[in-house]
Tab-separated table of C-alpha atoms in Angstrom:
chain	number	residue	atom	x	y	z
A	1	UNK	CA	0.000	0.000	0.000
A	2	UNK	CA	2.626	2.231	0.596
A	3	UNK	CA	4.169	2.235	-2.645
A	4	UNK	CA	1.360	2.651	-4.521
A	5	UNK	CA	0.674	5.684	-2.297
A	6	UNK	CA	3.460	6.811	-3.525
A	7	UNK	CA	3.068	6.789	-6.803
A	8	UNK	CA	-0.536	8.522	-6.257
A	9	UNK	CA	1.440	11.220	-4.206
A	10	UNK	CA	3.523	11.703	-6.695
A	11	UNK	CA	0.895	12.220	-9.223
A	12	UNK	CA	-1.007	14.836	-7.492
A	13	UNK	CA	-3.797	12.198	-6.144
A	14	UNK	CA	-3.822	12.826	-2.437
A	15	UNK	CA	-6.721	11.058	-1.688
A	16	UNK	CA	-5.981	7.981	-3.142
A	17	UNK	CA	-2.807	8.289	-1.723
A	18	UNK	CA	-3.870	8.739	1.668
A	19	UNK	CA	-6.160	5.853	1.634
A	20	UNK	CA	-3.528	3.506	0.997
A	21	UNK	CA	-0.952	5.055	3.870
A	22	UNK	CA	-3.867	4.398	5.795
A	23	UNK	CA	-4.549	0.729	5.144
A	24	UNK	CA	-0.476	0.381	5.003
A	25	UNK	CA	-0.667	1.959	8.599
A	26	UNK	CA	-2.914	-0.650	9.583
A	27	UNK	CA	-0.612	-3.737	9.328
A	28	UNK	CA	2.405	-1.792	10.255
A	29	UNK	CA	1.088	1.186	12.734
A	30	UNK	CA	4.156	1.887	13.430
A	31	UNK	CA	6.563	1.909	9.649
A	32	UNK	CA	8.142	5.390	9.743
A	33	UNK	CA	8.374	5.652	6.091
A	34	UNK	CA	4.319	5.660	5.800
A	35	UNK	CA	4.047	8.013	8.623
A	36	UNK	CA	6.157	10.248	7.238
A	37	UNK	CA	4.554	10.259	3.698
A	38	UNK	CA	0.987	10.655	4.845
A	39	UNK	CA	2.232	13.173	6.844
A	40	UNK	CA	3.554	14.911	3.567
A	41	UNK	CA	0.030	14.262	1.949
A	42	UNK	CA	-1.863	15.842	4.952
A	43	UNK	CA	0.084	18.674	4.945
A	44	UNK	CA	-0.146	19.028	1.044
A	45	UNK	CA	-4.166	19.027	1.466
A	46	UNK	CA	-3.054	22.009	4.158
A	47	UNK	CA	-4.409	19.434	7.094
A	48	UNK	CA	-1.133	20.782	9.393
A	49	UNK	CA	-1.902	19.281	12.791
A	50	UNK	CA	-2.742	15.687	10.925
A	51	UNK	CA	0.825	16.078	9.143
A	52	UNK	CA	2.211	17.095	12.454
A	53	UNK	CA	0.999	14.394	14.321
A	54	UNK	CA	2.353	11.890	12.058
A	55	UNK	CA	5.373	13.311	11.428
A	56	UNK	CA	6.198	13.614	14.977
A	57	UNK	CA	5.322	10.284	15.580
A	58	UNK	CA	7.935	9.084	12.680
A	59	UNK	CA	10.570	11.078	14.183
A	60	UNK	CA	9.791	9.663	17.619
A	61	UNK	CA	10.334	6.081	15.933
A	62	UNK	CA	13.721	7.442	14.154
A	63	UNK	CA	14.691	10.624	14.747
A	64	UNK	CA	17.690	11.097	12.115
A	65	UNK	CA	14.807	10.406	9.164
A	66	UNK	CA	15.405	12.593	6.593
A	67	UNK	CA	12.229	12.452	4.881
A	68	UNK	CA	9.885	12.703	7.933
A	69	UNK	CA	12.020	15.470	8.779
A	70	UNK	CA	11.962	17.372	5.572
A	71	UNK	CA	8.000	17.252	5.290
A	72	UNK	CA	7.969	18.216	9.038
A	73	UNK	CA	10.250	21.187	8.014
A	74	UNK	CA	7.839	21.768	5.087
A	75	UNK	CA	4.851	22.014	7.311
A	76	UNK	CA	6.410	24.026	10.060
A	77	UNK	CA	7.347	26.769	7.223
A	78	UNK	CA	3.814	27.082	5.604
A	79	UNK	CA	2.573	27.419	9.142
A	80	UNK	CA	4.920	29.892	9.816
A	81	UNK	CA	7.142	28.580	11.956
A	82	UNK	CA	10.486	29.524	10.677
A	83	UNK	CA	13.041	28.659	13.916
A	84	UNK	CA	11.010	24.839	14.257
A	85	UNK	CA	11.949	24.973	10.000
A	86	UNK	CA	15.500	25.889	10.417
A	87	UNK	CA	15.799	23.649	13.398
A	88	UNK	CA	14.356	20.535	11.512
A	89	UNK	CA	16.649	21.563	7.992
A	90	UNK	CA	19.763	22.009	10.488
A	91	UNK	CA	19.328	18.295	12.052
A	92	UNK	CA	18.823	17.516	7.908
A	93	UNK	CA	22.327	19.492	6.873
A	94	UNK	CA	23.797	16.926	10.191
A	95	UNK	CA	23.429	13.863	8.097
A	96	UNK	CA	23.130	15.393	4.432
A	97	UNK	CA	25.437	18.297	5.042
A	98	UNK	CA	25.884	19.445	1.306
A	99	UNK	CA	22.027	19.748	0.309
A	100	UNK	CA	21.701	23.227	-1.381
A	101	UNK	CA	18.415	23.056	-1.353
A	102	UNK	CA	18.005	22.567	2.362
A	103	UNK	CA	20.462	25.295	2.566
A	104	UNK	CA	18.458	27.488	0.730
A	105	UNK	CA	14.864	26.799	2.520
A	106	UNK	CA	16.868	27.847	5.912
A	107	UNK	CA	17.959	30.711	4.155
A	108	UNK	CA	14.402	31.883	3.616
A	109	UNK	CA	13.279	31.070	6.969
A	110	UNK	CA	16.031	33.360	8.497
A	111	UNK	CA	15.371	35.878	5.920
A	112	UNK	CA	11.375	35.639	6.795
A	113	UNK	CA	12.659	36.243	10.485
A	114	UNK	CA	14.384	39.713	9.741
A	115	UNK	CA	17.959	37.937	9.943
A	116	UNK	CA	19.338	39.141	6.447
A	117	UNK	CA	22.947	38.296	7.541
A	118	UNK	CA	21.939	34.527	8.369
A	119	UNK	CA	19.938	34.700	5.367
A	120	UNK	CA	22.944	35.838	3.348
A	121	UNK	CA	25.278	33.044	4.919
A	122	UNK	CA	22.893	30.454	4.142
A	123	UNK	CA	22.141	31.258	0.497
A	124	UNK	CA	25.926	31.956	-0.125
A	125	UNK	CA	26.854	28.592	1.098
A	126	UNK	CA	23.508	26.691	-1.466
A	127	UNK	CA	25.440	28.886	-3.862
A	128	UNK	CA	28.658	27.833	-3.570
A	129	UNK	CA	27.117	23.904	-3.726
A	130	UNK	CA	24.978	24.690	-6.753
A	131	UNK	CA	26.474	28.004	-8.317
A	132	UNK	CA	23.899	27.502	-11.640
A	133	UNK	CA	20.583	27.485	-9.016
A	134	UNK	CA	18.877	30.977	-10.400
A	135	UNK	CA	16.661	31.023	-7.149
A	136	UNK	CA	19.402	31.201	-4.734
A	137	UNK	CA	20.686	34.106	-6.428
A	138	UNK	CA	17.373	35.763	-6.180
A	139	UNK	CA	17.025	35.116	-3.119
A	140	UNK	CA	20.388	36.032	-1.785
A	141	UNK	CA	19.367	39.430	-3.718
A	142	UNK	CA	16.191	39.886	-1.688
A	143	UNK	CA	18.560	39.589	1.009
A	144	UNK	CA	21.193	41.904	0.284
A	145	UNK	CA	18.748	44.775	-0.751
A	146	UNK	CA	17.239	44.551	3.002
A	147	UNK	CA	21.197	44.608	4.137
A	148	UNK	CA	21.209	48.190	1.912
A	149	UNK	CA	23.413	46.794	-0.360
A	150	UNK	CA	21.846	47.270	-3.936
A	151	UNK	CA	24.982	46.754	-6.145
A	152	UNK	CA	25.478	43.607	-4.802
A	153	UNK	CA	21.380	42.525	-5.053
A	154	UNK	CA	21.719	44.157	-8.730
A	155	UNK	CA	24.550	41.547	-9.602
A	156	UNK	CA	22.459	38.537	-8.060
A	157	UNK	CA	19.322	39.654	-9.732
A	158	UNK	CA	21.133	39.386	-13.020
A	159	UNK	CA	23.305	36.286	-12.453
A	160	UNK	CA	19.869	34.555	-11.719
A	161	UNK	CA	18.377	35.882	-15.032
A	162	UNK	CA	21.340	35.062	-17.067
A	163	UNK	CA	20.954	31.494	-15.392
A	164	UNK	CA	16.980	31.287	-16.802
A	165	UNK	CA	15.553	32.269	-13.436
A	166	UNK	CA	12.629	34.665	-14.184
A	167	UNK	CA	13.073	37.844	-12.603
A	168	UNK	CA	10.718	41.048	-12.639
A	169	UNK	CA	12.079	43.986	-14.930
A	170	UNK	CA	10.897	46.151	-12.498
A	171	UNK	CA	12.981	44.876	-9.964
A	172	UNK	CA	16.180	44.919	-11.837
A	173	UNK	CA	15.118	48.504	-13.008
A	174	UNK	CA	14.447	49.529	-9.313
A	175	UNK	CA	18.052	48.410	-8.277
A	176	UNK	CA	20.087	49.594	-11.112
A	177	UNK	CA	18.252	53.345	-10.490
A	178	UNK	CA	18.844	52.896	-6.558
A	179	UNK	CA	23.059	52.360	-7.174
């Protein structure tokens, strides 16, 4: 059941999906792996405190899981909860520690927090692990323009458009008449 949940995750179908975790969860109450994707399908169908339940229950079982910990970081940040995000991602970066993308999400959390200079760190580092990632450059530009400094946001902006990220005009045109 699991595996076929899966593949109906994958595929957009969270219902199905979350009727076979469930009937997987009934011979094996306890299988991380299940609790960990339905509680990536709950929170996908915005049911937070059903993903969180599970989630936290899968990381009770084993708490160095990656994936129950990157859908409980997932949930935490579209709830708002941007130091339980970070702390989740850090464990994450402990056992996967070159995953830009993790990198980045904590980024955005610190950034979403007011803590450009964190922010900054943490995009410069997904950069330097993925330097053709046009979103990390955008982001570290969002960044730098709260930090006041606009040449250095202007150069991001257009390193992530030269790299096919899709960045407002208006933005770029902002910056370059703000230098």
């Amino acid at each position: 059941y699991n595996n076929r949940g899966k593949i109906y995750f994958d595929r957009g179908k969270n219902d199905l999906a979350l009727s076979d975790y469930n009937n997987s969860l009934l011979y094996e109450p306890d299988n991380v792996e299940t609790l960990a994707n339905r509680g990536a399908a709950f929170g996908m169908q915005k049911a937070y405190e059903k993903a969180l339940i599970d989630l936290n229950r899968a990381l009770e079982l084993n708490p160095n899981d990656i994936n129950a910990l990157s859908n409980r970081g997932f949930v935490f940040y579209q709830i708002g909860e941007y130091q339980k995000t970070i702390d989740d991602y850090n464990r994450i970066l402990q056992l996967k520690p070159n995953d830009a993308d993790i990198m980045n999400t904590v980024g955005l959390c610190y950034l979403n927090l007011g803590n450009t200079e964190e922010a900054i760190a943490e995009f410069s580092k997904a950069i330097s692990i993925n330097p053709k990632q046009g979103a990390y450059y955008m982001n570290r530009s969002l960044a730098l323009i709260r930090n006041a400094d606009k040449i250095s946001a202007l150069n991001d902006a257009l390193k992530a458009q030269q790299l096919g990220f899709k960045v407002n005009p208006a933005y770029i045109e902002q910056l370059k008449l703000t230098k």
